Amino acid sequence: MSGGVPDLTVRVPIPDLRAWLAGSELPGVTSFQAQAPGPHVALCALMHGNEIAGAIVLDRLLRQGLRPRRGRLSFIFGNILAYGRFDPMDPTASRFVEEDLNRVWDLETLEGPRRSAELRRARELRPFLDTVDLLLDLHSMLWPSEPLILAGATAKGRELARAIGVPPLVVTDSGHAAGKRLLDYGRFGRAEDPAAAVLVEGGPHWAAETIATLTAATARFLRLSGVVEEALLPPDPVLTLPRFASVTRTITAASDSFAFLGPVRGGDVVPRRNTLIALDGEEEIRTPHDDCLLVMPSPRVTAGQTAVRLARLEPPQAVQGTA
């Protein structure tokens, strides 16, 4: 199989979340309200039960006693049932229990007859999420890839991602054929609504550098939101010029025999249009344009899963203003 084998070594401490699992609002959801008015800002981790780097970040902030000076600040641990099954000897097995929690956020699915452990959780979280104005969803990656921010398809998501600036690669896209993500849900996905959400892919699942990236992104997000005291946040990192990329084609595997023709890494740029990069059964997968960015390629997928997103890079833009 092309693309090599991912590193499955868990190199970070497994967070003890027992203090937060009961929550103050819902299981796994702890929220603090300031007296001064302001937005409802939420940090989310464990949308996938084996992506523990984001949970480490939230756990540290909670243990530090971070509280809002205005508005409301919430900490959401998503798929706590899957996380309860996390085993460092088999760390990919607890991504979900029955289905991907980050593919169920459309109204037809949420309000339909289908049942699963993840849909029960999404339906439980939904009324609370409807009150959130700004949301940062912390993720990590199995296959080698440059860290990035997924901004969804709206201008407001792109602007929030640009203002955060960590990591500096911002990708706008419309998601997956398999279902909607949390960042596309409800108010977050409606262009006319000011509520906004972005998703940060911080790096390899179980690596210290991923925790550092997610910590920096979270601090930037909180500073931009204005809900916490500046003195409680670490200094901003040195920001580089953000790079924007717009997904032009999402490749969803049509067969279980999808295979790239050589090793791939997220962030690779294929210089020539019409370059053959993969085979999906008998179908050839070719780049649709010059300078084609490979966004989070997954060398091992089954039919119906996203194999790679192909994106067009835009010229660098300066960091300016706030979200």
PDB file of C-alpha atoms in Angstrom:
ATOM      1  CA  MET A   1       0.000   0.000   0.000  1.00  0.00           C
ATOM      2  CA  SER A   2       1.390   3.402  -0.927  1.00  0.00           C
ATOM      3  CA  GLY A   3       1.930   6.073   1.675  1.00  0.00           C
ATOM      4  CA  GLY A   4       3.846   3.973   4.224  1.00  0.00           C
ATOM      5  CA  VAL A   5       2.732   3.151   7.750  1.00  0.00           C
ATOM      6  CA  PRO A   6       1.712   5.847  10.254  1.00  0.00           C
ATOM      7  CA  ASP A   7       3.526   6.151  13.574  1.00  0.00           C
ATOM      8  CA  LEU A   8       1.261   4.593  16.205  1.00  0.00           C
ATOM      9  CA  THR A   9       3.532   5.303  19.173  1.00  0.00           C
ATOM     10  CA  VAL A  10       1.768   7.329  21.874  1.00  0.00           C
ATOM     11  CA  ARG A  11       4.416   9.855  22.932  1.00  0.00           C
ATOM     12  CA  VAL A  12       2.250  12.095  25.136  1.00  0.00           C
ATOM     13  CA  PRO A  13       0.624  11.512  28.529  1.00  0.00           C
ATOM     14  CA  ILE A  14      -2.930  10.221  28.455  1.00  0.00           C
ATOM     15  CA  PRO A  15      -4.998  12.896  30.216  1.00  0.00           C
ATOM     16  CA  ASP A  16      -7.034  11.977  33.276  1.00  0.00           C
ATOM     17  CA  LEU A  17     -10.373  13.618  32.512  1.00  0.00           C
ATOM     18  CA  ARG A  18     -12.375  12.172  35.388  1.00  0.00           C
ATOM     19  CA  ALA A  19     -12.713  15.605  37.010  1.00  0.00           C
ATOM     20  CA  TRP A  20     -14.512  16.945  33.915  1.00  0.00           C
ATOM     21  CA  LEU A  21     -16.610  14.021  32.714  1.00  0.00           C
ATOM     22  CA  ALA A  22     -19.657  14.892  34.829  1.00  0.00           C
ATOM     23  CA  GLY A  23     -19.553  18.453  33.473  1.00  0.00           C
ATOM     24  CA  SER A  24     -21.501  21.440  34.721  1.00  0.00           C
ATOM     25  CA  GLU A  25     -23.984  21.550  31.833  1.00  0.00           C
ATOM     26  CA  LEU A  26     -23.847  18.088  30.273  1.00  0.00           C
ATOM     27  CA  PRO A  27     -21.532  15.094  30.585  1.00  0.00           C
ATOM     28  CA  GLY A  28     -18.147  16.290  29.338  1.00  0.00           C
ATOM     29  CA  VAL A  29     -19.255  19.934  29.079  1.00  0.00           C
ATOM     30  CA  THR A  30     -18.035  22.475  31.649  1.00  0.00           C
ATOM     31  CA  SER A  31     -19.036  26.117  31.306  1.00  0.00           C
ATOM     32  CA  PHE A  32     -18.251  29.336  33.181  1.00  0.00           C
ATOM     33  CA  GLN A  33     -20.318  32.535  32.992  1.00  0.00           C
ATOM     34  CA  ALA A  34     -18.862  35.971  33.782  1.00  0.00           C
ATOM     35  CA  GLN A  35     -20.951  38.820  35.168  1.00  0.00           C
ATOM     36  CA  ALA A  36     -19.984  41.148  32.312  1.00  0.00           C
ATOM     37  CA  PRO A  37     -21.799  40.482  29.030  1.00  0.00           C
ATOM     38  CA  GLY A  38     -19.977  38.984  26.085  1.00  0.00           C
ATOM     39  CA  PRO A  39     -19.983  36.157  23.554  1.00  0.00           C
ATOM     40  CA  HIS A  40     -20.300  32.470  24.326  1.00  0.00           C
ATOM     41  CA  VAL A  41     -16.927  30.990  23.362  1.00  0.00           C
ATOM     42  CA  ALA A  42     -16.327  27.233  23.279  1.00  0.00           C
ATOM     43  CA  LEU A  43     -13.286  25.005  23.011  1.00  0.00           C
ATOM     44  CA  CYS A  44     -13.920  21.471  21.768  1.00  0.00           C
ATOM     45  CA  ALA A  45     -11.685  18.388  21.891  1.00  0.00           C
ATOM     46  CA  LEU A  46     -12.167  14.642  21.451  1.00  0.00           C
ATOM     47  CA  MET A  47     -14.520  14.905  18.501  1.00  0.00           C
ATOM     48  CA  HIS A  48     -12.637  11.687  17.795  1.00  0.00           C
ATOM     49  CA  GLY A  49     -11.928   9.585  20.857  1.00  0.00           C
ATOM     50  CA  ASN A  50      -8.282   8.860  20.055  1.00  0.00           C
ATOM     51  CA  GLU A  51      -7.252  12.478  19.322  1.00  0.00           C
ATOM     52  CA  ILE A  52      -6.001  13.196  22.817  1.00  0.00           C
ATOM     53  CA  ALA A  53      -3.740  16.194  22.129  1.00  0.00           C
ATOM     54  CA  GLY A  54      -6.682  18.611  22.177  1.00  0.00           C
ATOM     55  CA  ALA A  55      -7.978  17.016  25.374  1.00  0.00           C
ATOM     56  CA  ILE A  56      -4.585  17.619  26.991  1.00  0.00           C
ATOM     57  CA  VAL A  57      -4.842  21.322  26.101  1.00  0.00           C
ATOM     58  CA  LEU A  58      -8.347  21.670  27.551  1.00  0.00           C
ATOM     59  CA  ASP A  59      -7.459  19.675  30.663  1.00  0.00           C
ATOM     60  CA  ARG A  60      -4.499  21.981  31.351  1.00  0.00           C
ATOM     61  CA  LEU A  61      -6.612  25.121  30.966  1.00  0.00           C
ATOM     62  CA  LEU A  62      -9.273  23.751  33.301  1.00  0.00           C
ATOM     63  CA  ARG A  63      -6.689  22.767  35.912  1.00  0.00           C
ATOM     64  CA  GLN A  64      -5.151  26.251  35.653  1.00  0.00           C
ATOM     65  CA  GLY A  65      -8.545  27.675  36.607  1.00  0.00           C
ATOM     66  CA  LEU A  66      -9.061  29.702  33.430  1.00  0.00           C
ATOM     67  CA  ARG A  67     -12.248  31.763  33.738  1.00  0.00           C
ATOM     68  CA  PRO A  68     -13.898  34.402  31.534  1.00  0.00           C
ATOM     69  CA  ARG A  69     -13.789  38.091  32.411  1.00  0.00           C
ATOM     70  CA  ARG A  70     -16.849  38.632  30.253  1.00  0.00           C
ATOM     71  CA  GLY A  71     -19.283  36.434  28.390  1.00  0.00           C
ATOM     72  CA  ARG A  72     -19.180  32.676  28.723  1.00  0.00           C
ATOM     73  CA  LEU A  73     -16.358  30.167  28.272  1.00  0.00           C
ATOM     74  CA  SER A  74     -17.107  26.477  27.713  1.00  0.00           C
ATOM     75  CA  PHE A  75     -14.969  23.362  27.477  1.00  0.00           C
ATOM     76  CA  ILE A  76     -16.446  20.485  25.453  1.00  0.00           C
ATOM     77  CA  PHE A  77     -15.064  16.953  25.441  1.00  0.00           C
ATOM     78  CA  GLY A  78     -16.875  15.408  22.482  1.00  0.00           C
ATOM     79  CA  ASN A  79     -16.840  11.636  22.102  1.00  0.00           C
ATOM     80  CA  ILE A  80     -16.198  10.736  25.735  1.00  0.00           C
ATOM     81  CA  LEU A  81     -17.582   7.240  25.234  1.00  0.00           C
ATOM     82  CA  ALA A  82     -14.978   6.478  22.560  1.00  0.00           C
ATOM     83  CA  TYR A  83     -12.249   8.132  24.655  1.00  0.00           C
ATOM     84  CA  GLY A  84     -13.115   5.804  27.521  1.00  0.00           C
ATOM     85  CA  ARG A  85     -11.961   2.948  25.276  1.00  0.00           C
ATOM     86  CA  PHE A  86      -8.608   4.531  24.368  1.00  0.00           C
ATOM     87  CA  ASP A  87      -5.795   1.988  24.519  1.00  0.00           C
ATOM     88  CA  PRO A  88      -2.219   3.162  23.799  1.00  0.00           C
ATOM     89  CA  MET A  89      -1.439  -0.332  22.527  1.00  0.00           C
ATOM     90  CA  ASP A  90      -4.156   0.023  19.858  1.00  0.00           C
ATOM     91  CA  PRO A  91      -4.637   3.799  19.609  1.00  0.00           C
ATOM     92  CA  THR A  92      -6.586   3.934  16.347  1.00  0.00           C
ATOM     93  CA  ALA A  93      -9.401   1.686  17.560  1.00  0.00           C
ATOM     94  CA  SER A  94     -11.151   4.369  19.640  1.00  0.00           C
ATOM     95  CA  ARG A  95     -11.723   7.002  16.951  1.00  0.00           C
ATOM     96  CA  PHE A  96     -15.443   6.318  17.407  1.00  0.00           C
ATOM     97  CA  VAL A  97     -17.806   3.686  18.779  1.00  0.00           C
ATOM     98  CA  GLU A  98     -20.248   3.200  15.893  1.00  0.00           C
ATOM     99  CA  GLU A  99     -19.718   6.090  13.474  1.00  0.00           C
ATOM    100  CA  ASP A 100     -17.717   9.285  13.060  1.00  0.00           C
ATOM    101  CA  LEU A 101     -19.080  11.981  15.386  1.00  0.00           C
ATOM    102  CA  ASN A 102     -17.781  14.626  12.990  1.00  0.00           C
ATOM    103  CA  ARG A 103     -19.972  13.448  10.093  1.00  0.00           C
ATOM    104  CA  VAL A 104     -23.454  13.732  11.631  1.00  0.00           C
ATOM    105  CA  TRP A 105     -24.020  17.502  11.896  1.00  0.00           C
ATOM    106  CA  ASP A 106     -26.759  17.996   9.301  1.00  0.00           C
ATOM    107  CA  LEU A 107     -30.408  18.446  10.259  1.00  0.00           C
ATOM    108  CA  GLU A 108     -31.616  15.473   8.242  1.00  0.00           C
ATOM    109  CA  THR A 109     -29.344  13.159  10.207  1.00  0.00           C
ATOM    110  CA  LEU A 110     -29.790  14.813  13.601  1.00  0.00           C
ATOM    111  CA  GLU A 111     -33.583  14.837  13.306  1.00  0.00           C
ATOM    112  CA  GLY A 112     -33.928  11.553  11.426  1.00  0.00           C
ATOM    113  CA  PRO A 113     -34.607   8.012  12.647  1.00  0.00           C
ATOM    114  CA  ARG A 114     -31.032   6.713  12.542  1.00  0.00           C
ATOM    115  CA  ARG A 115     -29.521   5.616  15.852  1.00  0.00           C
ATOM    116  CA  SER A 116     -25.941   5.254  17.046  1.00  0.00           C
ATOM    117  CA  ALA A 117     -23.806   6.099  20.073  1.00  0.00           C
ATOM    118  CA  GLU A 118     -22.411   9.114  18.226  1.00  0.00           C
ATOM    119  CA  LEU A 119     -25.817  10.394  17.157  1.00  0.00           C
ATOM    120  CA  ARG A 120     -27.029  10.167  20.746  1.00  0.00           C
ATOM    121  CA  ARG A 121     -24.071  12.306  21.764  1.00  0.00           C
ATOM    122  CA  ALA A 122     -24.622  14.819  18.959  1.00  0.00           C
ATOM    123  CA  ARG A 123     -28.295  15.146  19.849  1.00  0.00           C
ATOM    124  CA  GLU A 124     -27.336  15.635  23.493  1.00  0.00           C
ATOM    125  CA  LEU A 125     -24.835  18.376  22.612  1.00  0.00           C
ATOM    126  CA  ARG A 126     -26.945  20.111  19.989  1.00  0.00           C
ATOM    127  CA  PRO A 127     -29.050  22.462  22.193  1.00  0.00           C
ATOM    128  CA  PHE A 128     -25.914  23.608  23.992  1.00  0.00           C
ATOM    129  CA  LEU A 129     -24.009  24.167  20.751  1.00  0.00           C
ATOM    130  CA  ASP A 130     -26.883  26.295  19.467  1.00  0.00           C
ATOM    131  CA  THR A 131     -25.917  28.890  22.109  1.00  0.00           C
ATOM    132  CA  VAL A 132     -22.234  29.120  21.085  1.00  0.00           C
ATOM    133  CA  ASP A 133     -21.012  32.202  19.194  1.00  0.00           C
ATOM    134  CA  LEU A 134     -17.379  31.212  18.550  1.00  0.00           C
ATOM    135  CA  LEU A 135     -16.038  27.666  18.543  1.00  0.00           C
ATOM    136  CA  LEU A 136     -12.568  26.195  18.153  1.00  0.00           C
ATOM    137  CA  ASP A 137     -12.494  22.465  17.388  1.00  0.00           C
ATOM    138  CA  LEU A 138      -9.126  20.835  18.172  1.00  0.00           C
ATOM    139  CA  HIS A 139      -8.023  17.824  16.110  1.00  0.00           C
ATOM    140  CA  SER A 140      -4.907  15.873  15.150  1.00  0.00           C
ATOM    141  CA  MET A 141      -3.904  13.632  12.260  1.00  0.00           C
ATOM    142  CA  LEU A 142      -2.968   9.996  11.693  1.00  0.00           C
ATOM    143  CA  TRP A 143      -1.112  10.368   8.398  1.00  0.00           C
ATOM    144  CA  PRO A 144       1.840  12.744   7.902  1.00  0.00           C
ATOM    145  CA  SER A 145       0.645  16.234   7.056  1.00  0.00           C
ATOM    146  CA  GLU A 146       1.410  19.886   7.513  1.00  0.00           C
ATOM    147  CA  PRO A 147      -0.746  21.362  10.327  1.00  0.00           C
ATOM    148  CA  LEU A 148      -3.607  23.515   9.078  1.00  0.00           C
ATOM    149  CA  ILE A 149      -6.865  25.255   9.895  1.00  0.00           C
ATOM    150  CA  LEU A 150     -10.050  24.111   8.172  1.00  0.00           C
ATOM    151  CA  ALA A 151     -12.310  27.131   7.760  1.00  0.00           C
ATOM    152  CA  GLY A 152     -15.320  25.571   6.058  1.00  0.00           C
ATOM    153  CA  ALA A 153     -17.015  27.310   3.164  1.00  0.00           C
ATOM    154  CA  THR A 154     -17.934  30.677   4.716  1.00  0.00           C
ATOM    155  CA  ALA A 155     -16.124  34.012   4.626  1.00  0.00           C
ATOM    156  CA  LYS A 156     -16.523  34.375   8.402  1.00  0.00           C
ATOM    157  CA  GLY A 157     -14.772  31.038   8.969  1.00  0.00           C
ATOM    158  CA  ARG A 158     -11.961  32.078   6.696  1.00  0.00           C
ATOM    159  CA  GLU A 159     -11.616  35.415   8.510  1.00  0.00           C
ATOM    160  CA  LEU A 160     -11.523  33.748  11.925  1.00  0.00           C
ATOM    161  CA  ALA A 161      -8.897  31.281  10.717  1.00  0.00           C
ATOM    162  CA  ARG A 162      -6.825  34.092   9.212  1.00  0.00           C
ATOM    163  CA  ALA A 163      -6.921  36.044  12.445  1.00  0.00           C
ATOM    164  CA  ILE A 164      -5.886  33.019  14.531  1.00  0.00           C
ATOM    165  CA  GLY A 165      -2.921  32.493  12.216  1.00  0.00           C
ATOM    166  CA  VAL A 166      -1.666  29.292  13.899  1.00  0.00           C
ATOM    167  CA  PRO A 167      -1.048  27.116  11.963  1.00  0.00           C
ATOM    168  CA  PRO A 168      -0.501  29.478   9.013  1.00  0.00           C
ATOM    169  CA  LEU A 169      -2.103  27.234   6.355  1.00  0.00           C
ATOM    170  CA  VAL A 170      -5.855  27.928   6.030  1.00  0.00           C
ATOM    171  CA  VAL A 171      -7.981  25.641   3.874  1.00  0.00           C
ATOM    172  CA  THR A 172     -11.522  26.522   2.806  1.00  0.00           C
ATOM    173  CA  ASP A 173     -13.694  23.611   1.780  1.00  0.00           C
ATOM    174  CA  SER A 174     -17.218  22.216   1.883  1.00  0.00           C
ATOM    175  CA  GLY A 175     -16.464  19.101   3.919  1.00  0.00           C
ATOM    176  CA  HIS A 176     -17.008  15.403   3.255  1.00  0.00           C
ATOM    177  CA  ALA A 177     -19.465  13.376   1.211  1.00  0.00           C
ATOM    178  CA  ALA A 178     -19.973  11.156   4.270  1.00  0.00           C
ATOM    179  CA  GLY A 179     -21.620  13.934   6.286  1.00  0.00           C
ATOM    180  CA  LYS A 180     -21.349  17.405   7.790  1.00  0.00           C
ATOM    181  CA  ARG A 181     -18.742  18.399  10.354  1.00  0.00           C
ATOM    182  CA  LEU A 182     -19.395  20.394  13.512  1.00  0.00           C
ATOM    183  CA  LEU A 183     -17.823  23.485  11.949  1.00  0.00           C
ATOM    184  CA  ASP A 184     -20.511  23.359   9.226  1.00  0.00           C
ATOM    185  CA  TYR A 185     -23.406  22.864  11.652  1.00  0.00           C
ATOM    186  CA  GLY A 186     -26.323  25.255  12.105  1.00  0.00           C
ATOM    187  CA  ARG A 187     -25.344  28.852  12.815  1.00  0.00           C
ATOM    188  CA  PHE A 188     -21.682  28.124  12.068  1.00  0.00           C
ATOM    189  CA  GLY A 189     -22.480  27.133   8.504  1.00  0.00           C
ATOM    190  CA  ARG A 190     -24.929  29.942   7.713  1.00  0.00           C
ATOM    191  CA  ALA A 191     -23.191  32.821   5.986  1.00  0.00           C
ATOM    192  CA  GLU A 192     -25.658  35.412   7.312  1.00  0.00           C
ATOM    193  CA  ASP A 193     -25.192  34.389  10.989  1.00  0.00           C
ATOM    194  CA  PRO A 194     -22.226  35.888  12.890  1.00  0.00           C
ATOM    195  CA  ALA A 195     -21.535  32.670  14.822  1.00  0.00           C
ATOM    196  CA  ALA A 196     -18.322  31.092  13.526  1.00  0.00           C
ATOM    197  CA  ALA A 197     -16.307  27.911  13.997  1.00  0.00           C
ATOM    198  CA  VAL A 198     -12.998  26.599  12.725  1.00  0.00           C
ATOM    199  CA  LEU A 199     -11.179  23.285  13.052  1.00  0.00           C
ATOM    200  CA  VAL A 200      -7.450  23.101  13.778  1.00  0.00           C
ATOM    201  CA  GLU A 201      -5.511  20.029  12.662  1.00  0.00           C
ATOM    202  CA  GLY A 202      -2.469  20.398  14.891  1.00  0.00           C
ATOM    203  CA  GLY A 203      -0.211  17.603  13.668  1.00  0.00           C
ATOM    204  CA  PRO A 204       0.389  13.903  14.471  1.00  0.00           C
ATOM    205  CA  HIS A 205      -2.077  12.393  16.941  1.00  0.00           C
ATOM    206  CA  TRP A 206       0.277  11.536  19.771  1.00  0.00           C
ATOM    207  CA  ALA A 207       3.206  13.968  19.459  1.00  0.00           C
ATOM    208  CA  ALA A 208       4.357  16.779  21.766  1.00  0.00           C
ATOM    209  CA  GLU A 209       4.638  19.247  18.883  1.00  0.00           C
ATOM    210  CA  THR A 210       0.928  18.801  18.201  1.00  0.00           C
ATOM    211  CA  ILE A 211       0.088  19.832  21.765  1.00  0.00           C
ATOM    212  CA  ALA A 212       2.287  22.915  21.323  1.00  0.00           C
ATOM    213  CA  THR A 213       0.544  23.883  18.075  1.00  0.00           C
ATOM    214  CA  LEU A 214      -2.942  23.394  19.522  1.00  0.00           C
ATOM    215  CA  THR A 215      -1.970  25.354  22.649  1.00  0.00           C
ATOM    216  CA  ALA A 216      -0.772  28.294  20.535  1.00  0.00           C
ATOM    217  CA  ALA A 217      -3.906  28.212  18.364  1.00  0.00           C
ATOM    218  CA  THR A 218      -6.140  28.090  21.441  1.00  0.00           C
ATOM    219  CA  ALA A 219      -4.371  31.044  23.052  1.00  0.00           C
ATOM    220  CA  ARG A 220      -4.736  33.083  19.855  1.00  0.00           C
ATOM    221  CA  PHE A 221      -8.414  32.176  19.597  1.00  0.00           C
ATOM    222  CA  LEU A 222      -9.095  33.145  23.202  1.00  0.00           C
ATOM    223  CA  ARG A 223      -7.222  36.425  22.822  1.00  0.00           C
ATOM    224  CA  LEU A 224      -9.233  37.293  19.716  1.00  0.00           C
ATOM    225  CA  SER A 225     -12.515  36.445  21.448  1.00  0.00           C
ATOM    226  CA  GLY A 226     -11.795  38.861  24.290  1.00  0.00           C
ATOM    227  CA  VAL A 227     -13.441  36.675  26.935  1.00  0.00           C
ATOM    228  CA  VAL A 228     -10.367  36.098  29.136  1.00  0.00           C
ATOM    229  CA  GLU A 229      -7.786  38.404  30.689  1.00  0.00           C
ATOM    230  CA  GLU A 230      -4.755  39.006  28.480  1.00  0.00           C
ATOM    231  CA  ALA A 231      -2.446  38.332  31.435  1.00  0.00           C
ATOM    232  CA  LEU A 232      -3.738  34.758  31.692  1.00  0.00           C
ATOM    233  CA  LEU A 233      -2.642  33.892  28.146  1.00  0.00           C
ATOM    234  CA  PRO A 234       0.876  33.187  26.887  1.00  0.00           C
ATOM    235  CA  PRO A 235       2.422  35.717  24.511  1.00  0.00           C
ATOM    236  CA  ASP A 236       1.512  35.339  20.866  1.00  0.00           C
ATOM    237  CA  PRO A 237       3.983  33.324  18.826  1.00  0.00           C
ATOM    238  CA  VAL A 238       5.798  34.951  15.946  1.00  0.00           C
ATOM    239  CA  LEU A 239       3.246  34.741  13.161  1.00  0.00           C
ATOM    240  CA  THR A 240       4.181  33.997   9.581  1.00  0.00           C
ATOM    241  CA  LEU A 241       2.243  35.051   6.503  1.00  0.00           C
ATOM    242  CA  PRO A 242      -0.866  32.897   6.273  1.00  0.00           C
ATOM    243  CA  ARG A 243      -1.321  30.754   3.204  1.00  0.00           C
ATOM    244  CA  PHE A 244      -4.806  30.181   1.858  1.00  0.00           C
ATOM    245  CA  ALA A 245      -5.935  27.248  -0.208  1.00  0.00           C
ATOM    246  CA  SER A 246      -9.381  26.564  -1.633  1.00  0.00           C
ATOM    247  CA  VAL A 247     -10.423  22.994  -2.216  1.00  0.00           C
ATOM    248  CA  THR A 248     -11.329  22.482  -5.852  1.00  0.00           C
ATOM    249  CA  ARG A 249     -12.070  18.760  -5.688  1.00  0.00           C
ATOM    250  CA  THR A 250     -12.699  16.334  -2.852  1.00  0.00           C
ATOM    251  CA  ILE A 251     -11.761  12.772  -3.731  1.00  0.00           C
ATOM    252  CA  THR A 252     -14.080  10.257  -2.072  1.00  0.00           C
ATOM    253  CA  ALA A 253     -13.033   6.652  -2.554  1.00  0.00           C
ATOM    254  CA  ALA A 254     -15.505   4.750  -4.696  1.00  0.00           C
ATOM    255  CA  SER A 255     -13.850   1.407  -4.015  1.00  0.00           C
ATOM    256  CA  ASP A 256     -11.884  -0.361  -1.304  1.00  0.00           C
ATOM    257  CA  SER A 257      -8.899  -0.570  -3.644  1.00  0.00           C
ATOM    258  CA  PHE A 258      -8.113   3.174  -3.723  1.00  0.00           C
ATOM    259  CA  ALA A 259      -4.320   3.635  -3.782  1.00  0.00           C
ATOM    260  CA  PHE A 260      -1.915   6.497  -4.303  1.00  0.00           C
ATOM    261  CA  LEU A 261       0.839   5.790  -6.811  1.00  0.00           C
ATOM    262  CA  GLY A 262       3.589   6.876  -4.440  1.00  0.00           C
ATOM    263  CA  PRO A 263       4.210   8.217  -0.959  1.00  0.00           C
ATOM    264  CA  VAL A 264       2.154  11.329  -0.187  1.00  0.00           C
ATOM    265  CA  ARG A 265       2.147  13.870   2.608  1.00  0.00           C
ATOM    266  CA  GLY A 266      -0.369  16.565   3.424  1.00  0.00           C
ATOM    267  CA  GLY A 267       1.007  19.888   2.222  1.00  0.00           C
ATOM    268  CA  ASP A 268       2.733  18.411  -0.824  1.00  0.00           C
ATOM    269  CA  VAL A 269       2.220  20.482  -3.975  1.00  0.00           C
ATOM    270  CA  VAL A 270       1.969  18.716  -7.342  1.00  0.00           C
ATOM    271  CA  PRO A 271       3.287  21.230  -9.895  1.00  0.00           C
ATOM    272  CA  ARG A 272       1.591  19.997 -13.069  1.00  0.00           C
ATOM    273  CA  ARG A 273      -2.063  19.772 -14.019  1.00  0.00           C
ATOM    274  CA  ASN A 274      -3.315  16.317 -15.065  1.00  0.00           C
ATOM    275  CA  THR A 275      -0.648  14.474 -13.046  1.00  0.00           C
ATOM    276  CA  LEU A 276      -1.771  10.943 -12.209  1.00  0.00           C
ATOM    277  CA  ILE A 277      -1.609  10.593  -8.419  1.00  0.00           C
ATOM    278  CA  ALA A 278      -3.871   7.651  -7.567  1.00  0.00           C
ATOM    279  CA  LEU A 279      -6.069   4.842  -8.835  1.00  0.00           C
ATOM    280  CA  ASP A 280      -9.548   4.139  -7.491  1.00  0.00           C
ATOM    281  CA  GLY A 281     -10.194   0.718  -8.922  1.00  0.00           C
ATOM    282  CA  GLU A 282      -9.991   1.400 -12.650  1.00  0.00           C
ATOM    283  CA  GLU A 283     -10.510   5.170 -12.314  1.00  0.00           C
ATOM    284  CA  GLU A 284      -7.518   7.465 -12.634  1.00  0.00           C
ATOM    285  CA  ILE A 285      -7.243  10.342 -10.146  1.00  0.00           C
ATOM    286  CA  ARG A 286      -5.427  13.320 -11.667  1.00  0.00           C
ATOM    287  CA  THR A 287      -4.659  16.827 -10.466  1.00  0.00           C
ATOM    288  CA  PRO A 288      -7.212  19.329 -11.823  1.00  0.00           C
ATOM    289  CA  HIS A 289      -4.786  22.280 -12.052  1.00  0.00           C
ATOM    290  CA  ASP A 290      -1.152  23.330 -11.707  1.00  0.00           C
ATOM    291  CA  ASP A 291       0.328  23.758  -8.208  1.00  0.00           C
ATOM    292  CA  CYS A 292      -2.208  21.409  -6.676  1.00  0.00           C
ATOM    293  CA  LEU A 293      -2.023  21.178  -2.882  1.00  0.00           C
ATOM    294  CA  LEU A 294      -2.734  17.771  -1.329  1.00  0.00           C
ATOM    295  CA  VAL A 295      -4.844  18.320   1.784  1.00  0.00           C
ATOM    296  CA  MET A 296      -4.679  15.538   4.388  1.00  0.00           C
ATOM    297  CA  PRO A 297      -4.295  12.538   2.064  1.00  0.00           C
ATOM    298  CA  SER A 298      -5.279   9.216   3.642  1.00  0.00           C
ATOM    299  CA  PRO A 299      -3.427   6.357   1.940  1.00  0.00           C
ATOM    300  CA  ARG A 300      -5.711   3.720   3.466  1.00  0.00           C
ATOM    301  CA  VAL A 301      -9.403   4.321   2.945  1.00  0.00           C
ATOM    302  CA  THR A 302     -12.496   2.293   2.211  1.00  0.00           C
ATOM    303  CA  ALA A 303     -15.335   3.149  -0.150  1.00  0.00           C
ATOM    304  CA  GLY A 304     -17.182   6.282   0.939  1.00  0.00           C
ATOM    305  CA  GLN A 305     -14.278   7.821   2.858  1.00  0.00           C
ATOM    306  CA  THR A 306     -12.399  10.976   1.867  1.00  0.00           C
ATOM    307  CA  ALA A 307      -9.056  10.004   0.342  1.00  0.00           C
ATOM    308  CA  VAL A 308      -7.668  13.496  -0.289  1.00  0.00           C
ATOM    309  CA  ARG A 309      -8.769  17.042  -0.965  1.00  0.00           C
ATOM    310  CA  LEU A 310      -7.160  18.841  -3.910  1.00  0.00           C
ATOM    311  CA  ALA A 311      -6.743  22.574  -3.427  1.00  0.00           C
ATOM    312  CA  ARG A 312      -5.550  25.670  -5.228  1.00  0.00           C
ATOM    313  CA  LEU A 313      -3.060  27.823  -3.332  1.00  0.00           C
ATOM    314  CA  GLU A 314      -3.603  31.581  -3.196  1.00  0.00           C
ATOM    315  CA  PRO A 315      -0.867  34.235  -2.942  1.00  0.00           C
ATOM    316  CA  PRO A 316       0.336  34.950   0.630  1.00  0.00           C
ATOM    317  CA  GLN A 317      -1.623  37.579   2.569  1.00  0.00           C
ATOM    318  CA  ALA A 318      -0.483  39.699   5.496  1.00  0.00           C
ATOM    319  CA  VAL A 319      -1.859  39.159   9.015  1.00  0.00           C
ATOM    320  CA  GLN A 320      -3.930  42.159  10.056  1.00  0.00           C
ATOM    321  CA  GLY A 321      -6.922  42.982  12.229  1.00  0.00           C
ATOM    322  CA  THR A 322      -8.801  40.665  14.575  1.00  0.00           C
ATOM    323  CA  ALA A 323     -11.735  38.325  14.343  1.00  0.00           C
TER     324      ALA A 323
END
